[in-house]
Backbone as JSON Lines, residues from 0, in Angstrom:
{"i":0,"aa":"M","n":[-11.72,5.71,2.63],"ca":[-12.21,5.3,3.89],"c":[-13.55,5.86,4.2]}
{"i":1,"aa":"A","n":[-13.74,7.19,3.74],"ca":[-15.04,7.79,3.96],"c":[-16.15,7.06,3.22]}
{"i":2,"aa":"I","n":[-15.86,6.64,2.03],"ca":[-16.85,5.89,1.25],"c":[-17.08,4.5,1.89]}
{"i":3,"aa":"A","n":[-16.08,3.86,2.3],"ca":[-16.24,2.55,2.96],"c":[-17.03,2.64,4.23]}
{"i":4,"aa":"G","n":[-16.68,3.64,5.05],"ca":[-17.43,3.87,6.27],"c":[-18.88,4.2,6.06]}
{"i":5,"aa":"K","n":[-19.13,4.97,5.02],"ca":[-20.56,5.36,4.72],"c":[-21.37,4.18,4.34]}
{"i":6,"aa":"H","n":[-20.79,3.17,3.68],"ca":[-21.54,2.02,3.22],"c":[-21.34,0.77,4.03]}
{"i":7,"aa":"G","n":[-20.6,0.96,5.11],"ca":[-20.42,-0.22,6.04],"c":[-19.43,-1.21,5.45]}
{"i":8,"aa":"L","n":[-18.48,-0.85,4.65],"ca":[-17.59,-1.85,3.97],"c":[-16.23,-1.8,4.67]}
{"i":9,"aa":"R","n":[-15.53,-2.89,4.51],"ca":[-14.16,-2.99,5.06],"c":[-13.17,-2.62,3.9]}
{"i":10,"aa":"A","n":[-12.1,-2.05,4.32],"ca":[-11.04,-1.58,3.36],"c":[-9.77,-2.46,3.49]}
{"i":11,"aa":"I","n":[-9.29,-3.01,2.43],"ca":[-8.11,-3.72,2.36],"c":[-7.1,-2.92,1.55]}
{"i":12,"aa":"E","n":[-5.98,-2.67,2.17],"ca":[-4.9,-1.85,1.45],"c":[-3.89,-2.76,0.78]}
{"i":13,"aa":"N","n":[-3.57,-2.54,-0.44],"ca":[-2.41,-3.19,-1.1],"c":[-1.24,-2.26,-0.96]}
{"i":14,"aa":"C","n":[-0.34,-2.64,-0.04],"ca":[0.86,-1.81,0.21],"c":[2.12,-2.52,-0.22]}
{"i":15,"aa":"A","n":[2.01,-3.28,-1.27],"ca":[3.15,-4.12,-1.72],"c":[4.47,-3.3,-2.04]}
{"i":16,"aa":"E","n":[4.32,-2.14,-2.6],"ca":[5.45,-1.35,-2.91],"c":[5.46,-0.03,-2.17]}
{"i":17,"aa":"R","n":[5.15,0.02,-0.93],"ca":[4.93,1.19,-0.24],"c":[6.2,1.93,0.24]}
{"i":18,"aa":"L","n":[7.25,1.21,0.61],"ca":[8.52,1.77,1.04],"c":[8.42,3.03,1.86]}
{"i":19,"aa":"S","n":[7.84,2.94,3.05],"ca":[7.71,4.02,3.98],"c":[6.85,5.17,3.5]}
{"i":20,"aa":"A","n":[5.88,4.95,2.64],"ca":[4.92,5.98,2.16],"c":[4.03,6.35,3.3]}
{"i":21,"aa":"S","n":[3.59,7.62,3.34],"ca":[2.66,8.03,4.37],"c":[1.89,9.28,3.88]}
{"i":22,"aa":"R","n":[0.83,9.52,4.53],"ca":[-0.02,10.67,4.33],"c":[-0.54,11.2,5.6]}
{"i":23,"aa":"A","n":[-0.33,12.51,5.78],"ca":[-0.79,13.11,7.05],"c":[-0.22,12.38,8.28]}
{"i":24,"aa":"N","n":[1.07,12.04,8.26],"ca":[1.73,11.34,9.31],"c":[1.23,9.96,9.64]}
{"i":25,"aa":"T","n":[0.51,9.35,8.66],"ca":[0.02,8.0,8.92],"c":[0.62,7.15,7.8]}
{"i":26,"aa":"H","n":[1.32,6.05,8.22],"ca":[1.93,5.24,7.21],"c":[0.88,4.35,6.45]}
{"i":27,"aa":"T","n":[1.2,4.08,5.17],"ca":[0.29,3.1,4.48],"c":[0.31,1.77,5.2]}
{"i":28,"aa":"G","n":[-0.86,1.13,5.12],"ca":[-1.01,-0.09,5.9],"c":[-1.77,0.14,7.19]}
{"i":29,"aa":"A","n":[-1.89,1.44,7.57],"ca":[-2.59,1.83,8.77],"c":[-3.89,2.56,8.55]}
{"i":30,"aa":"F","n":[-4.21,2.78,7.33],"ca":[-5.49,3.48,6.95],"c":[-6.67,2.52,7.04]}
{"i":31,"aa":"G","n":[-6.54,1.39,6.31],"ca":[-7.67,0.44,6.19],"c":[-7.78,-0.51,7.37]}
{"i":32,"aa":"D","n":[-8.75,-1.38,7.22],"ca":[-8.91,-2.45,8.21],"c":[-7.85,-3.46,8.15]}
{"i":33,"aa":"V","n":[-7.26,-3.72,6.97],"ca":[-6.23,-4.67,6.75],"c":[-5.25,-4.06,5.84]}
{"i":34,"aa":"G","n":[-3.98,-4.25,6.02],"ca":[-2.94,-3.8,5.08],"c":[-2.07,-5.0,4.7]}
{"i":35,"aa":"A","n":[-1.85,-5.21,3.37],"ca":[-1.04,-6.29,2.88],"c":[0.26,-5.78,2.32]}
{"i":36,"aa":"V","n":[1.36,-6.2,2.9],"ca":[2.68,-5.76,2.4],"c":[3.36,-6.92,1.85]}
{"i":37,"aa":"S","n":[4.46,-6.65,1.06],"ca":[5.27,-7.68,0.43],"c":[6.7,-7.29,0.42]}
{"i":38,"aa":"C","n":[7.55,-8.23,0.67],"ca":[9.02,-8.02,0.7],"c":[9.63,-8.77,-0.38]}
{"i":39,"aa":"F","n":[8.86,-9.29,-1.38],"ca":[9.38,-10.09,-2.51],"c":[10.35,-9.29,-3.26]}
{"i":40,"aa":"G","n":[11.46,-9.91,-3.72],"ca":[12.55,-9.25,-4.41],"c":[12.33,-8.56,-5.68]}
{"i":41,"aa":"N","n":[11.23,-8.88,-6.37],"ca":[11.07,-8.38,-7.72],"c":[10.12,-7.16,-7.75]}
{"i":42,"aa":"K","n":[9.87,-6.47,-6.7],"ca":[9.04,-5.3,-6.76],"c":[9.71,-4.24,-7.56]}
{"i":43,"aa":"T","n":[8.94,-3.32,-8.12],"ca":[9.46,-2.28,-9.05],"c":[10.52,-1.48,-8.41]}
{"i":44,"aa":"I","n":[10.43,-1.2,-7.19],"ca":[11.44,-0.36,-6.52],"c":[12.85,-0.95,-6.61]}
{"i":45,"aa":"T","n":[12.96,-2.27,-6.69],"ca":[14.27,-2.9,-6.79],"c":[14.82,-2.88,-8.2]}
{"i":46,"aa":"T","n":[13.95,-2.76,-9.18],"ca":[14.15,-2.94,-10.63],"c":[14.68,-4.25,-10.97]}
{"i":47,"aa":"G","n":[14.39,-5.27,-10.14],"ca":[14.85,-6.58,-10.45],"c":[14.11,-7.16,-11.62]}
{"i":48,"aa":"K","n":[12.79,-6.94,-11.63],"ca":[12.01,-7.44,-12.78],"c":[10.96,-6.4,-13.13]}
{"i":49,"aa":"G","n":[11.36,-5.18,-13.12],"ca":[10.42,-4.04,-13.34],"c":[11.23,-2.77,-13.3]}
{"i":50,"aa":"G","n":[10.45,-1.69,-13.41],"ca":[11.08,-0.35,-13.37],"c":[11.54,0.09,-14.65]}
{"i":51,"aa":"P","n":[12.02,1.35,-14.74],"ca":[12.36,1.92,-16.02],"c":[13.65,1.41,-16.63]}
{"i":52,"aa":"W","n":[14.48,0.7,-15.91],"ca":[15.77,0.27,-16.46],"c":[15.66,-1.12,-16.97]}
C-alpha cells in the first residue's frame, strides 16, 4: 500500500482463499481499494480440487 500510495496507484487485493486472514487486526480485503473474494467450492482450503491430499 505504501508503494501504491507513493506512485498514485490503486491496489486490488486477491482474497480468494483468505478464510478470515488478518494482519494488525485488519482483515484481508480491507487493505486495498478493492478486495475480490471467492466462495467457489474448489479452493485449496477445501481440498476439493487442490491441496496436499
